[in-house]
Amino acid sequence: MKNFSNTLILLVFCLLVISCSLSRFTDREASPDITEKPAEQEEQEIKIADEEIVFDDSETSPITKLEYNRIEKGMTYPEVVKILKRKGELLNSSMVGAYKLETFRWKGDAKFSFIKCTFRNGFLTIKDESNLR
């Protein structure tokens, strides 16, 4: 009888530990997730200063190393677009925890030439270039 009661106590204890462990995972799913905040940012309209930007998507005006050097970390996508005078091609958009990551590419005129910029929550964190003149 004593062996049965010890086994029963052990079984109840194991069930209690398992239920506590599972509640941690379900609490995360039920609680408001901080990743929802960047989605709210996504709904905001991106505004550029009142000046008109002339976009040049033609091959006659290549992206240069000089323009690349004017791009600085911390800039927003509209600020980069203003420097390059053209919109970038969205390569990737993803959520990583509370961060919205977006990577854009601007092709250059030479083979394999480009500028690639990654924005975290709307601000430039990584810039890269290849084969620019």
C-alpha positions as protocol buffer text, in pm:
chain_id: "A"
residue {
  index: 1
  type: MET
  ca { x: 0 y: 0 z: 0 }
}
residue {
  index: 2
  type: LYS
  ca { x: 285 y: 239 z: 86 }
}
residue {
  index: 3
  type: ASN
  ca { x: 446 y: 163 z: -252 }
}
residue {
  index: 4
  type: PHE
  ca { x: 119 y: 247 z: -430 }
}
residue {
  index: 5
  type: SER
  ca { x: 83 y: 582 z: -251 }
}
residue {
  index: 6
  type: ASN
  ca { x: 446 y: 674 z: -332 }
}
residue {
  index: 7
  type: THR
  ca { x: 385 y: 591 z: -697 }
}
residue {
  index: 8
  type: LEU
  ca { x: 65 y: 796 z: -696 }
}
residue {
  index: 9
  type: ILE
  ca { x: 243 y: 1096 z: -540 }
}
residue {
  index: 10
  type: LEU
  ca { x: 524 y: 1067 z: -797 }
}
residue {
  index: 11
  type: LEU
  ca { x: 271 y: 1050 z: -1080 }
}
residue {
  index: 12
  type: VAL
  ca { x: 84 y: 1360 z: -956 }
}
residue {
  index: 13
  type: PHE
  ca { x: 414 y: 1546 z: -919 }
}
residue {
  index: 14
  type: CYS
  ca { x: 517 y: 1456 z: -1277 }
}
residue {
  index: 15
  type: LEU
  ca { x: 180 y: 1573 z: -1414 }
}
residue {
  index: 16
  type: LEU
  ca { x: 214 y: 1900 z: -1223 }
}
residue {
  index: 17
  type: VAL
  ca { x: 563 y: 1963 z: -1366 }
}
residue {
  index: 18
  type: ILE
  ca { x: 449 y: 1882 z: -1720 }
}
residue {
  index: 19
  type: SER
  ca { x: 143 y: 2108 z: -1697 }
}
residue {
  index: 20
  type: CYS
  ca { x: 355 y: 2396 z: -1566 }
}
residue {
  index: 21
  type: SER
  ca { x: 601 y: 2349 z: -1852 }
}
residue {
  index: 22
  type: LEU
  ca { x: 325 y: 2348 z: -2111 }
}
residue {
  index: 23
  type: SER
  ca { x: 160 y: 2656 z: -1964 }
}
residue {
  index: 24
  type: ARG
  ca { x: 476 y: 2856 z: -2034 }
}
residue {
  index: 25
  type: PHE
  ca { x: 444 y: 2782 z: -2405 }
}
residue {
  index: 26
  type: THR
  ca { x: 72 y: 2852 z: -2424 }
}
residue {
  index: 27
  type: ASP
  ca { x: 112 y: 3177 z: -2228 }
}
residue {
  index: 28
  type: ARG
  ca { x: 349 y: 3305 z: -2498 }
}
residue {
  index: 29
  type: GLU
  ca { x: 100 y: 3229 z: -2769 }
}
residue {
  index: 30
  type: ALA
  ca { x: -189 y: 3388 z: -2578 }
}
residue {
  index: 31
  type: SER
  ca { x: -7 y: 3703 z: -2469 }
}
residue {
  index: 32
  type: PRO
  ca { x: 16 y: 4000 z: -2705 }
}
residue {
  index: 33
  type: ASP
  ca { x: 322 y: 3950 z: -2915 }
}
residue {
  index: 34
  type: ILE
  ca { x: 572 y: 4231 z: -2955 }
}
residue {
  index: 35
  type: THR
  ca { x: 608 y: 4137 z: -3320 }
}
residue {
  index: 36
  type: GLU
  ca { x: 269 y: 4299 z: -3380 }
}
residue {
  index: 37
  type: LYS
  ca { x: 418 y: 4647 z: -3339 }
}
residue {
  index: 38
  type: PRO
  ca { x: 620 y: 4644 z: -3661 }
}
residue {
  index: 39
  type: ALA
  ca { x: 308 y: 4528 z: -3847 }
}
residue {
  index: 40
  type: GLU
  ca { x: 142 y: 4849 z: -3728 }
}
residue {
  index: 41
  type: GLN
  ca { x: 437 y: 5040 z: -3867 }
}
residue {
  index: 42
  type: GLU
  ca { x: 379 y: 4867 z: -4199 }
}
residue {
  index: 43
  type: GLU
  ca { x: 38 y: 5033 z: -4224 }
}
residue {
  index: 44
  type: GLN
  ca { x: 187 y: 5379 z: -4187 }
}
residue {
  index: 45
  type: GLU
  ca { x: 232 y: 5570 z: -4508 }
}
residue {
  index: 46
  type: ILE
  ca { x: 594 y: 5643 z: -4587 }
}
residue {
  index: 47
  type: LYS
  ca { x: 631 y: 6012 z: -4660 }
}
residue {
  index: 48
  type: ILE
  ca { x: 921 y: 6184 z: -4825 }
}
residue {
  index: 49
  type: ALA
  ca { x: 982 y: 6556 z: -4791 }
}
residue {
  index: 50
  type: ASP
  ca { x: 761 y: 6783 z: -4999 }
}
residue {
  index: 51
  type: GLU
  ca { x: 1018 y: 6805 z: -5275 }
}
residue {
  index: 52
  type: GLU
  ca { x: 957 y: 6609 z: -5592 }
}
residue {
  index: 53
  type: ILE
  ca { x: 1188 y: 6317 z: -5661 }
}
residue {
  index: 54
  type: VAL
  ca { x: 1267 y: 6234 z: -6020 }
}
residue {
  index: 55
  type: PHE
  ca { x: 1300 y: 5859 z: -6063 }
}
residue {
  index: 56
  type: ASP
  ca { x: 1537 y: 5732 z: -6327 }
}
residue {
  index: 57
  type: ASP
  ca { x: 1492 y: 5362 z: -6403 }
}
residue {
  index: 58
  type: SER
  ca { x: 1679 y: 5381 z: -6729 }
}
residue {
  index: 59
  type: GLU
  ca { x: 2013 y: 5221 z: -6796 }
}
residue {
  index: 60
  type: THR
  ca { x: 2152 y: 5557 z: -6908 }
}
residue {
  index: 61
  type: SER
  ca { x: 2201 y: 5677 z: -6551 }
}
residue {
  index: 62
  type: PRO
  ca { x: 2393 y: 5404 z: -6370 }
}
residue {
  index: 63
  type: ILE
  ca { x: 2425 y: 5383 z: -5995 }
}
residue {
  index: 64
  type: THR
  ca { x: 2775 y: 5491 z: -5897 }
}
residue {
  index: 65
  type: LYS
  ca { x: 3018 y: 5433 z: -5613 }
}
residue {
  index: 66
  type: LEU
  ca { x: 2977 y: 5803 z: -5526 }
}
residue {
  index: 67
  type: GLU
  ca { x: 2604 y: 5753 z: -5463 }
}
residue {
  index: 68
  type: TYR
  ca { x: 2677 y: 5441 z: -5259 }
}
residue {
  index: 69
  type: ASN
  ca { x: 2918 y: 5638 z: -5041 }
}
residue {
  index: 70
  type: ARG
  ca { x: 2646 y: 5897 z: -4968 }
}
residue {
  index: 71
  type: ILE
  ca { x: 2424 y: 5627 z: -4816 }
}
residue {
  index: 72
  type: GLU
  ca { x: 2469 y: 5610 z: -4438 }
}
residue {
  index: 73
  type: LYS
  ca { x: 2355 y: 5364 z: -4173 }
}
residue {
  index: 74
  type: GLY
  ca { x: 2047 y: 5488 z: -3990 }
}
residue {
  index: 75
  type: MET
  ca { x: 1886 y: 5632 z: -4305 }
}
residue {
  index: 76
  type: THR
  ca { x: 1532 y: 5533 z: -4400 }
}
residue {
  index: 77
  type: TYR
  ca { x: 1432 y: 5369 z: -4727 }
}
residue {
  index: 78
  type: PRO
  ca { x: 1285 y: 5695 z: -4865 }
}
residue {
  index: 79
  type: GLU
  ca { x: 1614 y: 5874 z: -4790 }
}
residue {
  index: 80
  type: VAL
  ca { x: 1810 y: 5608 z: -4981 }
}
residue {
  index: 81
  type: VAL
  ca { x: 1561 y: 5626 z: -5269 }
}
residue {
  index: 82
  type: LYS
  ca { x: 1612 y: 6002 z: -5279 }
}
residue {
  index: 83
  type: ILE
  ca { x: 1990 y: 5958 z: -5315 }
}
residue {
  index: 84
  type: LEU
  ca { x: 1969 y: 5684 z: -5580 }
}
residue {
  index: 85
  type: LYS
  ca { x: 1674 y: 5845 z: -5765 }
}
residue {
  index: 86
  type: ARG
  ca { x: 1505 y: 5509 z: -5810 }
}
residue {
  index: 87
  type: LYS
  ca { x: 1318 y: 5253 z: -5606 }
}
residue {
  index: 88
  type: GLY
  ca { x: 1491 y: 4934 z: -5502 }
}
residue {
  index: 89
  type: GLU
  ca { x: 1382 y: 4580 z: -5577 }
}
residue {
  index: 90
  type: LEU
  ca { x: 1253 y: 4412 z: -5259 }
}
residue {
  index: 91
  type: LEU
  ca { x: 1453 y: 4092 z: -5218 }
}
residue {
  index: 92
  type: ASN
  ca { x: 1333 y: 3985 z: -4875 }
}
residue {
  index: 93
  type: SER
  ca { x: 1089 y: 4096 z: -4607 }
}
residue {
  index: 94
  type: SER
  ca { x: 1066 y: 3903 z: -4282 }
}
residue {
  index: 95
  type: MET
  ca { x: 993 y: 3928 z: -3912 }
}
residue {
  index: 96
  type: VAL
  ca { x: 1264 y: 3819 z: -3670 }
}
residue {
  index: 97
  type: GLY
  ca { x: 1132 y: 3858 z: -3317 }
}
residue {
  index: 98
  type: ALA
  ca { x: 1036 y: 4224 z: -3276 }
}
residue {
  index: 99
  type: TYR
  ca { x: 1230 y: 4327 z: -3586 }
}
residue {
  index: 100
  type: LYS
  ca { x: 1099 y: 4373 z: -3939 }
}
residue {
  index: 101
  type: LEU
  ca { x: 1385 y: 4315 z: -4181 }
}
residue {
  index: 102
  type: GLU
  ca { x: 1368 y: 4428 z: -4543 }
}
residue {
  index: 103
  type: THR
  ca { x: 1643 y: 4391 z: -4801 }
}
residue {
  index: 104
  type: PHE
  ca { x: 1641 y: 4593 z: -5124 }
}
residue {
  index: 105
  type: ARG
  ca { x: 1871 y: 4581 z: -5427 }
}
residue {
  index: 106
  type: TRP
  ca { x: 1953 y: 4842 z: -5688 }
}
residue {
  index: 107
  type: LYS
  ca { x: 2123 y: 4706 z: -6000 }
}
residue {
  index: 108
  type: GLY
  ca { x: 2419 y: 4884 z: -6152 }
}
residue {
  index: 109
  type: ASP
  ca { x: 2512 y: 4906 z: -6519 }
}
residue {
  index: 110
  type: ALA
  ca { x: 2808 y: 4666 z: -6512 }
}
residue {
  index: 111
  type: LYS
  ca { x: 2768 y: 4291 z: -6490 }
}
residue {
  index: 112
  type: PHE
  ca { x: 2709 y: 4181 z: -6129 }
}
residue {
  index: 113
  type: SER
  ca { x: 2708 y: 4541 z: -6003 }
}
residue {
  index: 114
  type: PHE
  ca { x: 2456 y: 4636 z: -5739 }
}
residue {
  index: 115
  type: ILE
  ca { x: 2383 y: 4808 z: -5409 }
}
residue {
  index: 116
  type: LYS
  ca { x: 2209 y: 4603 z: -5144 }
}
residue {
  index: 117
  type: CYS
  ca { x: 2061 y: 4760 z: -4829 }
}
residue {
  index: 118
  type: THR
  ca { x: 1898 y: 4592 z: -4530 }
}
residue {
  index: 119
  type: PHE
  ca { x: 1660 y: 4792 z: -4313 }
}
residue {
  index: 120
  type: ARG
  ca { x: 1562 y: 4691 z: -3959 }
}
residue {
  index: 121
  type: ASN
  ca { x: 1232 y: 4846 z: -3851 }
}
residue {
  index: 122
  type: GLY
  ca { x: 1270 y: 5102 z: -4127 }
}
residue {
  index: 123
  type: PHE
  ca { x: 1630 y: 5209 z: -4065 }
}
residue {
  index: 124
  type: LEU
  ca { x: 1937 y: 5109 z: -4267 }
}
residue {
  index: 125
  type: THR
  ca { x: 2159 y: 4868 z: -4075 }
}
residue {
  index: 126
  type: ILE
  ca { x: 2361 y: 4695 z: -4349 }
}
residue {
  index: 127
  type: LYS
  ca { x: 2477 y: 4827 z: -4685 }
}
residue {
  index: 128
  type: ASP
  ca { x: 2678 y: 4641 z: -4945 }
}
residue {
  index: 129
  type: GLU
  ca { x: 2794 y: 4700 z: -5300 }
}
residue {
  index: 130
  type: SER
  ca { x: 2952 y: 4502 z: -5575 }
}
residue {
  index: 131
  type: ASN
  ca { x: 3141 y: 4608 z: -5885 }
}
residue {
  index: 132
  type: LEU
  ca { x: 3030 y: 4973 z: -5884 }
}
residue {
  index: 133
  type: ARG
  ca { x: 3227 y: 5232 z: -6078 }
}
